[in-house]
PDB file of C-alpha atoms and ligand atoms in Angstrom:
ATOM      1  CA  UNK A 135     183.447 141.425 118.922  1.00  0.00           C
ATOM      2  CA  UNK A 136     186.949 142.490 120.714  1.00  0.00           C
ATOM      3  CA  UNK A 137     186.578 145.784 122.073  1.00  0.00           C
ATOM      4  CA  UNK A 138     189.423 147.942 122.107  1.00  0.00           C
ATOM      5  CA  UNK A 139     190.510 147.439 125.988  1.00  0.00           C
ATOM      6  CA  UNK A 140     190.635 143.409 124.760  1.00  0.00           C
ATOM      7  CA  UNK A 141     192.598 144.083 121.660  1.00  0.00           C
ATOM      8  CA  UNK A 142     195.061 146.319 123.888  1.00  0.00           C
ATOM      9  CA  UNK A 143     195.419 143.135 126.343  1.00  0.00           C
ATOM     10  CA  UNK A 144     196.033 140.880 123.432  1.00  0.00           C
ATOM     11  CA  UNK A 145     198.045 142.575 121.732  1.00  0.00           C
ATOM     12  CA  UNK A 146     200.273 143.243 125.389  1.00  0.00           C
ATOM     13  CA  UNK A 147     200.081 139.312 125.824  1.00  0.00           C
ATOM     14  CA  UNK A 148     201.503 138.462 122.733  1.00  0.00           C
ATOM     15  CA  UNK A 149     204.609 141.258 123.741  1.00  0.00           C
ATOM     16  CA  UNK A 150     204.773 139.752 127.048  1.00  0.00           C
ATOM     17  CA  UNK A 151     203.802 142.838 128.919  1.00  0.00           C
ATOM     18  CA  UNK A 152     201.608 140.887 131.448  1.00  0.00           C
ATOM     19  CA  UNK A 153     201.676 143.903 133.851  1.00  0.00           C
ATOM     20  CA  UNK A 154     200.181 145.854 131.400  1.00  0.00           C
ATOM     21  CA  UNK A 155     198.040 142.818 130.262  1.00  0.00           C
ATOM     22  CA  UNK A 156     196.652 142.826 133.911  1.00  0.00           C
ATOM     23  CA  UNK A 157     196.416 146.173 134.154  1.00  0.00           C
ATOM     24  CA  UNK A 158     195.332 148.180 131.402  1.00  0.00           C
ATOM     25  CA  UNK A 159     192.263 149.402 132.342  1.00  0.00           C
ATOM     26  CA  UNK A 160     193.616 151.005 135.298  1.00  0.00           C
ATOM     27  CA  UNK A 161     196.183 152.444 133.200  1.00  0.00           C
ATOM     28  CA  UNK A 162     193.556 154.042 130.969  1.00  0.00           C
ATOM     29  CA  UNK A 163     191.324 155.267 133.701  1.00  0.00           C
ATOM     30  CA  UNK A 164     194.364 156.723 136.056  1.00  0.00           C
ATOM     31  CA  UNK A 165     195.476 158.355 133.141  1.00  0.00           C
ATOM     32  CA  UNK A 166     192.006 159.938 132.521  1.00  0.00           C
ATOM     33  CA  UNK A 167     191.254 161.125 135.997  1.00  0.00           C
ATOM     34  CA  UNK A 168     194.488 162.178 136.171  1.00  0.00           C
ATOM     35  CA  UNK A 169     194.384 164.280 132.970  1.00  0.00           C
ATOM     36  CA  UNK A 170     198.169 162.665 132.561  1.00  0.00           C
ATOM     37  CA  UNK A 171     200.595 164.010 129.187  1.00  0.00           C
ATOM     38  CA  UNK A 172     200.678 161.287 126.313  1.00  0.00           C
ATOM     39  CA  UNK A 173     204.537 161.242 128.241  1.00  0.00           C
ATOM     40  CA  UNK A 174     203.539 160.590 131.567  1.00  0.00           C
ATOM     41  CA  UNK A 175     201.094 158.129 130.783  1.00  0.00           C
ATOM     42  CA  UNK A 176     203.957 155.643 128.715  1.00  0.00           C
ATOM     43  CA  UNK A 177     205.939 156.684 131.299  1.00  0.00           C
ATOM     44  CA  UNK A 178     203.900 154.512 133.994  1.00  0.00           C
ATOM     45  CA  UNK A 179     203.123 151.864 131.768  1.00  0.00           C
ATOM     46  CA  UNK A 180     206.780 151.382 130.941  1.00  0.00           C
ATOM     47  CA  UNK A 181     208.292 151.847 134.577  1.00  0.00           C
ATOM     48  CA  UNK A 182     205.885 149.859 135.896  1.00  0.00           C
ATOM     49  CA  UNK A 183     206.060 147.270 133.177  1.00  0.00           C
ATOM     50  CA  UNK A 184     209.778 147.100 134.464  1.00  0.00           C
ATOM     51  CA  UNK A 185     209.117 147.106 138.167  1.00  0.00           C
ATOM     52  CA  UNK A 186     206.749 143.901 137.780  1.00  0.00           C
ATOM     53  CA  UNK A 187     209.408 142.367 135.463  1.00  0.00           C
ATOM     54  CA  UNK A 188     212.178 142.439 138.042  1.00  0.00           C
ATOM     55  CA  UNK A 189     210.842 141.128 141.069  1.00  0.00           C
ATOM     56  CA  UNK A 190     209.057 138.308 139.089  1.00  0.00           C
ATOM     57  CA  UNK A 191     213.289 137.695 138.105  1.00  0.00           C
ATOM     58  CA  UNK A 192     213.859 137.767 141.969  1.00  0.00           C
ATOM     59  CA  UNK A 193     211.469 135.663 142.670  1.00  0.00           C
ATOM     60  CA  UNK A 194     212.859 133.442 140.300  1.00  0.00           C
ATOM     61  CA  UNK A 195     216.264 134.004 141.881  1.00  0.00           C
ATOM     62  CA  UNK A 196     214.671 133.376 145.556  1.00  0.00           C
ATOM     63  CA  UNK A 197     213.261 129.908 144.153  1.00  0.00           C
ATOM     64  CA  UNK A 198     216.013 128.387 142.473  1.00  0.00           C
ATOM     65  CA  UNK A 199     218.130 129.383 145.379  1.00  0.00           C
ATOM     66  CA  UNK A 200     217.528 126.844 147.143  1.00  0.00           C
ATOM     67  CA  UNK A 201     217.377 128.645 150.848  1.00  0.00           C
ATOM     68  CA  UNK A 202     215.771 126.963 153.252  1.00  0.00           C
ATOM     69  CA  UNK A 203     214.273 129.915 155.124  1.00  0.00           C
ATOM     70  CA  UNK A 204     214.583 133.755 155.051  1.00  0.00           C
ATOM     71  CA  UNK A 205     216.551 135.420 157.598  1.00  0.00           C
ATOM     72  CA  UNK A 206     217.827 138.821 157.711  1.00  0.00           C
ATOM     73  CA  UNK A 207     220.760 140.983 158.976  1.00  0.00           C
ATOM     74  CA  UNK A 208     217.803 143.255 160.747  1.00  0.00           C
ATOM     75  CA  UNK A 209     216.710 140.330 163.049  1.00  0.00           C
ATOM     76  CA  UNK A 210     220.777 139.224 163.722  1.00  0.00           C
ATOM     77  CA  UNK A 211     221.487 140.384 167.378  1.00  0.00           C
ATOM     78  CA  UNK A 212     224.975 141.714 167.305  1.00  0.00           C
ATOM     79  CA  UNK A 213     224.812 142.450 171.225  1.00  0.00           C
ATOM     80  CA  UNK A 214     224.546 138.862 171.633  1.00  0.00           C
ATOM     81  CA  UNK A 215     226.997 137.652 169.047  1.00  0.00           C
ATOM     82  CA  UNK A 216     230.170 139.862 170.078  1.00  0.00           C
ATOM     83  CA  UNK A 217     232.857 138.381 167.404  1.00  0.00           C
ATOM     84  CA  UNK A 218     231.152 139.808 164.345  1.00  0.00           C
ATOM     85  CA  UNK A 219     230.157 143.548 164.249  1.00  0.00           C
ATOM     86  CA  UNK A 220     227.760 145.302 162.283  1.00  0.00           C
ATOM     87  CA  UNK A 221     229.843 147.181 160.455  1.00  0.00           C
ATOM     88  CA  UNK A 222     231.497 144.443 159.019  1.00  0.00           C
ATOM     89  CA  UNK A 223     228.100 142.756 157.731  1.00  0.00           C
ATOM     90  CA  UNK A 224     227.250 146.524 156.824  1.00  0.00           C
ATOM     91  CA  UNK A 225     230.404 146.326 154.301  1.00  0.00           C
ATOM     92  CA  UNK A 226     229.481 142.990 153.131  1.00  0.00           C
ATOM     93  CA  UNK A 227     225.606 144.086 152.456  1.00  0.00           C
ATOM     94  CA  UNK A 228     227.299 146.127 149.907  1.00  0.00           C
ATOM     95  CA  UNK A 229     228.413 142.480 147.858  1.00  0.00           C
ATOM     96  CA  UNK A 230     231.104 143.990 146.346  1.00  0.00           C
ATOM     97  CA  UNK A 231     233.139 140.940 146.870  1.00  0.00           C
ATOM     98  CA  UNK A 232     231.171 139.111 145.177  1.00  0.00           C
ATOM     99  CA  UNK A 233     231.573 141.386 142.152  1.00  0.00           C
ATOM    100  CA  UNK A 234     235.692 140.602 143.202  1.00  0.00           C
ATOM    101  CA  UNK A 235     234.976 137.095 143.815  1.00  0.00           C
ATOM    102  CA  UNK A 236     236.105 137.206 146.980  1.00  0.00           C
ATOM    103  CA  UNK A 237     235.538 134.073 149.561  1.00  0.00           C
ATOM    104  CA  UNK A 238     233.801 134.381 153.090  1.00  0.00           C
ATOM    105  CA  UNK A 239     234.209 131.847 155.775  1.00  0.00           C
ATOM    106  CA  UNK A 240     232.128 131.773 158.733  1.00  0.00           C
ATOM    107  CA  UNK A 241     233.839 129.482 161.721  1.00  0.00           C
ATOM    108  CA  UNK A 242     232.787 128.440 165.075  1.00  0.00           C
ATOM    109  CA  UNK A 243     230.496 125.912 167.293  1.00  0.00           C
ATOM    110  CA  UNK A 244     226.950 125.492 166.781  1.00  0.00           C
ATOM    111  CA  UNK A 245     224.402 128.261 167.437  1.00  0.00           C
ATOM    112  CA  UNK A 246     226.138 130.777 166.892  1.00  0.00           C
ATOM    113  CA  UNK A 247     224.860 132.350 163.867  1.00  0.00           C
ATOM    114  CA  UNK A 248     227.016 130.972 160.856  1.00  0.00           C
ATOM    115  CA  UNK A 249     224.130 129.654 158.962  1.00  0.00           C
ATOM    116  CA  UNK A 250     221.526 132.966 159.855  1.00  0.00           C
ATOM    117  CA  UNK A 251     224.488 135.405 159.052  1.00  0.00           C
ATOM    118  CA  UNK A 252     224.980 132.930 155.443  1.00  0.00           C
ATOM    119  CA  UNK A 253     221.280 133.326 154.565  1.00  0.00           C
ATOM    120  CA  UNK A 254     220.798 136.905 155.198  1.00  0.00           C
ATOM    121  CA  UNK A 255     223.865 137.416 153.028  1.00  0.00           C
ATOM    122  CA  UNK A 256     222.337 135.531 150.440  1.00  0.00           C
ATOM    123  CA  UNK A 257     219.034 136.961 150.536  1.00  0.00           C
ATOM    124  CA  UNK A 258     220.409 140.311 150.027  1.00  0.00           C
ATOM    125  CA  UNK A 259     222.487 139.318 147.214  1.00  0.00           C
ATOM    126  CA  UNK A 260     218.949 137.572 145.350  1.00  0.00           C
ATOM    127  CA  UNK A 261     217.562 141.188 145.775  1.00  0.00           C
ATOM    128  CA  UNK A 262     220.572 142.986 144.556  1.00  0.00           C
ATOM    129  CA  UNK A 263     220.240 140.444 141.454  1.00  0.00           C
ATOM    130  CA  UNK A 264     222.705 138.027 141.978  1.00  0.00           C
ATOM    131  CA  UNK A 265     222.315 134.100 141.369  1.00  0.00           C
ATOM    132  CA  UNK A 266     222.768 132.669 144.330  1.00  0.00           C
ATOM    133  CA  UNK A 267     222.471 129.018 145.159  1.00  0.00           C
ATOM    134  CA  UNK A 268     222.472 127.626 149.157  1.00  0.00           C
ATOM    135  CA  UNK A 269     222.982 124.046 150.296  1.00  0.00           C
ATOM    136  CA  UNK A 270     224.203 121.958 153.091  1.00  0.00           C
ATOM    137  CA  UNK A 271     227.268 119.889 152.612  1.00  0.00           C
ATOM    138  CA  UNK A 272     225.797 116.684 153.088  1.00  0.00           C
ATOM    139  CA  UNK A 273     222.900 117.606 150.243  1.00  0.00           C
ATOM    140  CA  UNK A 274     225.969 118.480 147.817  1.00  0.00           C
ATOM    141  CA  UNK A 275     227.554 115.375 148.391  1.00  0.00           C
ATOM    142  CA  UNK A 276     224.148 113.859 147.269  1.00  0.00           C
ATOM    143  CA  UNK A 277     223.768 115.850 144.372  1.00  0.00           C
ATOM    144  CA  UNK A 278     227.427 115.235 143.409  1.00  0.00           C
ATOM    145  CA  UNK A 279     227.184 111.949 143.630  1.00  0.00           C
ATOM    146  CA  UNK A 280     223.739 111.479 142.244  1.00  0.00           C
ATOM    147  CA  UNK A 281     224.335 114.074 139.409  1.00  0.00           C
ATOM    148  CA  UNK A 282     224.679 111.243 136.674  1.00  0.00           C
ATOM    149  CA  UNK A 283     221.576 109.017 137.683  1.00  0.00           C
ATOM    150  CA  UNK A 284     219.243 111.505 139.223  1.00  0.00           C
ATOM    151  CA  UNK A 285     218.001 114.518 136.841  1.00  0.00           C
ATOM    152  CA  UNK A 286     217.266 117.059 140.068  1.00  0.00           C
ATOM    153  CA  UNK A 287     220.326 116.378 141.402  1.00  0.00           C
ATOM    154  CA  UNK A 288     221.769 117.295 137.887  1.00  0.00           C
ATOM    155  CA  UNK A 289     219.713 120.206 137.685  1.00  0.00           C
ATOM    156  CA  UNK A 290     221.116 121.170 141.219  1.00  0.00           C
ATOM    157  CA  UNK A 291     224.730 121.008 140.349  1.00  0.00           C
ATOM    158  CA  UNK A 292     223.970 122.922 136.677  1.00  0.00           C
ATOM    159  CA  UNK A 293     222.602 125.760 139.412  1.00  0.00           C
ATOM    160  CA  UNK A 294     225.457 125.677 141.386  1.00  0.00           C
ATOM    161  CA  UNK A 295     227.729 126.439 138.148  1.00  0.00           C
ATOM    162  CA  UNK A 296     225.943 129.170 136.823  1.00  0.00           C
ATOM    163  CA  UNK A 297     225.766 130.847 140.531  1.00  0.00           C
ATOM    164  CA  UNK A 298     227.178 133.971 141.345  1.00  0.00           C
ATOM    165  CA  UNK A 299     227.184 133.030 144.994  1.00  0.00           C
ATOM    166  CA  UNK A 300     227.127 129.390 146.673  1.00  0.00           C
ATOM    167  CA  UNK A 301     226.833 128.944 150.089  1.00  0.00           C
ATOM    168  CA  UNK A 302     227.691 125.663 151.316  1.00  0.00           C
ATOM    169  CA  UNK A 303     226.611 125.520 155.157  1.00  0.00           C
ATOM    170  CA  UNK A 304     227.472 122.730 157.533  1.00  0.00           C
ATOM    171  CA  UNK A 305     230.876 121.490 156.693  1.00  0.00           C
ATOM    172  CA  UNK A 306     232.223 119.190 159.435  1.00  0.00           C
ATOM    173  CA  UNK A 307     228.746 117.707 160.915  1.00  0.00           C
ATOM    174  CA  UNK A 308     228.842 114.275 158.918  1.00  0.00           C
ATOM    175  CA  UNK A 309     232.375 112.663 158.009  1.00  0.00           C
ATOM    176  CA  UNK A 310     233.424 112.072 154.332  1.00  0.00           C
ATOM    177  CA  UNK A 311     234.937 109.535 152.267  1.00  0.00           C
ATOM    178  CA  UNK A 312     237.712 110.059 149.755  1.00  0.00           C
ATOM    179  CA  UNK A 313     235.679 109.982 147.052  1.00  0.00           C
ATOM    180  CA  UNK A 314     233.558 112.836 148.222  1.00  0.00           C
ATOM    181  CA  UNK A 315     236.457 114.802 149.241  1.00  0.00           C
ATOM    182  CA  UNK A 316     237.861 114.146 145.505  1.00  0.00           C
ATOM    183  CA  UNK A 317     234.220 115.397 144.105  1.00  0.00           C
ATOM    184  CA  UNK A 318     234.401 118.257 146.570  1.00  0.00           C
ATOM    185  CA  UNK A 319     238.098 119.623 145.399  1.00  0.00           C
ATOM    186  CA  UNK A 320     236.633 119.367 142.004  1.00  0.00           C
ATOM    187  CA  UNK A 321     233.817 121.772 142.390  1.00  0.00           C
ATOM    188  CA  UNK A 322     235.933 124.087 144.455  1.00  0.00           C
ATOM    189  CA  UNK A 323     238.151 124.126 141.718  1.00  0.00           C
ATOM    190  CA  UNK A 324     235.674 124.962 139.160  1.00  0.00           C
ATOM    191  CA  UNK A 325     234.099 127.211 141.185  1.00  0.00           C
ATOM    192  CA  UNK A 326     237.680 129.072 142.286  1.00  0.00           C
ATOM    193  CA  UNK A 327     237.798 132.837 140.487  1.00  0.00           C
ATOM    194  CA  UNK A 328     234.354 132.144 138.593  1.00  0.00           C
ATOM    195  CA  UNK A 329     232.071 132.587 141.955  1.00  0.00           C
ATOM    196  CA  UNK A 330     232.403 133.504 145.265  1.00  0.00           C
ATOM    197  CA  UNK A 331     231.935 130.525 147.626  1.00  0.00           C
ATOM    198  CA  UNK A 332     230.667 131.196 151.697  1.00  0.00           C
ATOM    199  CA  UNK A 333     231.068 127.907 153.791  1.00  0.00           C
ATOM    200  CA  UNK A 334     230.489 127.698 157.635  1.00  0.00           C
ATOM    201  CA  UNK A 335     231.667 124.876 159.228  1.00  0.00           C
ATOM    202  CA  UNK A 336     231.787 123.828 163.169  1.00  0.00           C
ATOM    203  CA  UNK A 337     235.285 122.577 162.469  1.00  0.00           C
ATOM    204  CA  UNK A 338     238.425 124.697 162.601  1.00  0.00           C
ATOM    205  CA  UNK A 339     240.779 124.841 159.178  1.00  0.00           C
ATOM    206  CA  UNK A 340     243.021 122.665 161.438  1.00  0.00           C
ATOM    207  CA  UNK A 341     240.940 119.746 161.660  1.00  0.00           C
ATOM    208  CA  UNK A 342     240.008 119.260 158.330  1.00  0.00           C
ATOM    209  CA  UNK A 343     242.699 117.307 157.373  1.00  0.00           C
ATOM    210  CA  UNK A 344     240.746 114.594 159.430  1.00  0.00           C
ATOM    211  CA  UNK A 345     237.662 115.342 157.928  1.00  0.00           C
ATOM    212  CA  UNK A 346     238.546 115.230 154.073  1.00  0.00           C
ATOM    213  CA  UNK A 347     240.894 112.123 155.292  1.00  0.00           C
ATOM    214  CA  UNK A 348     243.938 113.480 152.779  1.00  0.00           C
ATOM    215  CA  UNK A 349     246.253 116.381 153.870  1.00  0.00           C
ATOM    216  CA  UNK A 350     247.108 117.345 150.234  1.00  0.00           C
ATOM    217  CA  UNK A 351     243.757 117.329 149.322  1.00  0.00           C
ATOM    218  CA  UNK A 352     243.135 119.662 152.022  1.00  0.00           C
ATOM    219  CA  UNK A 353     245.815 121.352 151.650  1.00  0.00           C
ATOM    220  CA  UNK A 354     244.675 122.281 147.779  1.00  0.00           C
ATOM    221  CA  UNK A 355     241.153 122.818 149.029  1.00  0.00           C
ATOM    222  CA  UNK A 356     241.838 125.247 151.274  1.00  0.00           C
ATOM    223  CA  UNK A 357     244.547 127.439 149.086  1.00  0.00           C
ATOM    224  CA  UNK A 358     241.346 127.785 146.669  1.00  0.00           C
ATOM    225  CA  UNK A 359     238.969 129.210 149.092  1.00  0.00           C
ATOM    226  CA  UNK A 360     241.751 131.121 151.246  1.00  0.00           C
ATOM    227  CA  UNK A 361     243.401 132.916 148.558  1.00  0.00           C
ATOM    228  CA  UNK A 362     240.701 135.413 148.258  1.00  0.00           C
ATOM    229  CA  UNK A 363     238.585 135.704 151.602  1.00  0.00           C
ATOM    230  CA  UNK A 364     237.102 136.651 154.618  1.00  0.00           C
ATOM    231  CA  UNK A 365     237.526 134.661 157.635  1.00  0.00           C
ATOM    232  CA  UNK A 366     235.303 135.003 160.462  1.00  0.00           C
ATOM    233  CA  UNK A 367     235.749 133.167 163.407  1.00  0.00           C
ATOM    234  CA  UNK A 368     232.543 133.154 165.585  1.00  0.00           C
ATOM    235  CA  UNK A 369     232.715 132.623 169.185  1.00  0.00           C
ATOM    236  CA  UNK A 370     230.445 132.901 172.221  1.00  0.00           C
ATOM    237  CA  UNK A 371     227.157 130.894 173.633  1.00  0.00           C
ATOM    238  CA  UNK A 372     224.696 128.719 171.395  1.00  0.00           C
ATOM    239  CA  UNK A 373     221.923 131.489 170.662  1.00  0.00           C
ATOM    240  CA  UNK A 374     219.150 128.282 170.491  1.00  0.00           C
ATOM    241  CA  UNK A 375     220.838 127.084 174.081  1.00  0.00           C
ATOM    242  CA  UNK A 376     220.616 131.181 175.456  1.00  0.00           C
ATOM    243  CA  UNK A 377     216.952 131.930 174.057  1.00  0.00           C
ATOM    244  CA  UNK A 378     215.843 128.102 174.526  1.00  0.00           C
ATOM    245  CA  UNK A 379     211.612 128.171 174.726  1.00  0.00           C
ATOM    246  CA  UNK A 380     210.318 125.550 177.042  1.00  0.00           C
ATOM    247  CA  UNK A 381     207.045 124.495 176.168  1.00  0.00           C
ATOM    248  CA  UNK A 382     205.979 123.713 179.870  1.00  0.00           C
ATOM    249  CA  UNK A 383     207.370 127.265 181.580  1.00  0.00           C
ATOM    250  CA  UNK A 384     205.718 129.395 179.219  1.00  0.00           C
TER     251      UNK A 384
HETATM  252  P1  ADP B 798     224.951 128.055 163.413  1.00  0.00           P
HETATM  253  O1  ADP B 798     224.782 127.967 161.949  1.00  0.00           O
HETATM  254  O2  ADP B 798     226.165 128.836 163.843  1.00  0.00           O
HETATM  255  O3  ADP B 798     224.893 126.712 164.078  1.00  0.00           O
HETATM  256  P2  ADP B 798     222.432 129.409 163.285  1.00  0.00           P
HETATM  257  O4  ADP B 798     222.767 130.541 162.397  1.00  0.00           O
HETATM  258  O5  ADP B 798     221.673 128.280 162.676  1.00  0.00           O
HETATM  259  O6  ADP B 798     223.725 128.859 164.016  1.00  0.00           O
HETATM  260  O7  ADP B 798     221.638 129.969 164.537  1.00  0.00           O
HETATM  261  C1  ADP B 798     220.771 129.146 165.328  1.00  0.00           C
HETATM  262  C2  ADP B 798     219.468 129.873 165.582  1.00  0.00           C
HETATM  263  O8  ADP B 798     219.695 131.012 166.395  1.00  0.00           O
HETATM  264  C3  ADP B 798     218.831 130.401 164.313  1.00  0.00           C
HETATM  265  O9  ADP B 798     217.441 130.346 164.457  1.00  0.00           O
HETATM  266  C4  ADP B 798     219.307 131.847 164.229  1.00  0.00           C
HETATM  267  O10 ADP B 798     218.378 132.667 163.540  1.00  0.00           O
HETATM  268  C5  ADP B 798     219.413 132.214 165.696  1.00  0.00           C
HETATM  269  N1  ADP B 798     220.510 133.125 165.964  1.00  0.00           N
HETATM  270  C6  ADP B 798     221.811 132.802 166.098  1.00  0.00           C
HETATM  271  N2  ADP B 798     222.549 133.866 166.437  1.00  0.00           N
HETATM  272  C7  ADP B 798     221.697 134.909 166.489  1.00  0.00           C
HETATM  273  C8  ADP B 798     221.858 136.307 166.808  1.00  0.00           C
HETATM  274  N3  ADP B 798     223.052 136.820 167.132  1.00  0.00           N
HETATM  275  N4  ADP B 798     220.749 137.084 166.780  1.00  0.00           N
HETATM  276  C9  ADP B 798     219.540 136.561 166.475  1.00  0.00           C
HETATM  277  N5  ADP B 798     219.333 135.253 166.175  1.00  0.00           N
HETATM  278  C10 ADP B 798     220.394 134.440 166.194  1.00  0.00           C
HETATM  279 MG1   MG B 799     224.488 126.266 160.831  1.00  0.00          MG
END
């Protein structure tokens, strides 16, 4: 026979309550040694009913992002990294541009933070509720290219659509043909004024005529991103190079 605790967990199952499903014998007996009001007791059920609802979403968000590790703004050393300040990344934490759609570009050689600064961003945005999807260039050339034979790589563009935030990281390390810069301009034109875009890229805006191999492809690709963005253009010493561990020293 189903007691009443068991009927109270079905019955929360079949509404998809599965905090309250887990929980609802703690519920009962809090609300008893606590003497709680009929109120106060629905109260707890419902907010945390809500609670557990929402970080199960961002965990959902954090998956189908697609980041490849989770850095954060706390563990960025701005003493080292001199051409970005913290009160600029403080304004940005805020995400309002991506609520304006605004653009950020992060430029500069390698080690110097681009990619940390782009995944701390993101992370933030996941946990502010945003969709946010991350990948290298040379990963959404593969997808792009794959998108009609391969059904993850189709999945991966679909995600990339329906993001409020895609960060494409490493533009400039591997060259590209016409046909990828073609695909490219496509999806930055279908992403232009529906999401905001953050690319880092080794290579200054000046060189990538040579690396998309057509200036007024370029030239088209870049009014898209520029027309609403941030530029930051990174200088200094490789932090890897500067904070290098040796294995044999230590
Ligand atoms: P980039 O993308 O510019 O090549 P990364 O962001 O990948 O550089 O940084 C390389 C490594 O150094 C990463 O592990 C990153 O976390 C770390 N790093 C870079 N700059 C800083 C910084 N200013 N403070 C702390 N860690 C940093
Ligand atoms: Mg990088």
């Amino acid at each position: 026979m189903l007691t009443k605790n068991d009927t109270i967990k079905e019955y929360a199952k079949e509404l998809k309550l599965s905090n309250l499903c887990r929980k609802a014998e703690d519920f009962i007996e809090d609300g008893e040694k606590k003497d709680l009001s009929y109120q106060d007791f629905l109260l707890n059920i419902l907010n945390e009913e809500i609670v557990a609802k929402e970080e199960k979403r961002r965990q959902g968000r954090l998956k189908n992002s697609g980041l490849p590790i989770i850095k954060t703004i706390e563990e960025f050393d701005f003493e080292f990294q001199k051409s970005i300040t913290k009160k600029q990344i403080n304004r940005l934490l805020e995400m309002d541009w991506i609520d304006k759609i605004y653009n950020l570009v992060f430029l500069g050689p390698p080690g110097v933070g681009k990619t940390h600064i782009s995944i701390a961003l993101g992370y933030k945005a996941i946990d502010m509720g945003y969709k946010v999807s991350f990948i290298s260039m040379d990963n959404l050339m593969y997808a792009l290219k794959t998108q009609d034979i391969y059904r993850k790589s189709k999945i991966r563009i679909g995600k990339i659509h329906s993001s409020d935030l895609v960060i494409i990281d490493e533009i400039g390390y591997l060259p590209i043909n016409r046909e990828e810069a073609n695909m490219f301009f496509q999806l930055i034109s279908s992403l232009h004024e529906q999401a905001s875009v953050i690319i880092t890229s080794n290579k200054g805006f000046g060189d990538w005529n040579e690396l998309l191999g057509d200036p007024a492809l370029t030239t088209a690709i870049l009014d898209r991103l520029t027309f609403k963005c941030e530029l930051f253009n990174m200088t200094g010493q490789s932090y890897r190079l500067t904070h290098r561990k040796s294995f044999l020293e230590d």
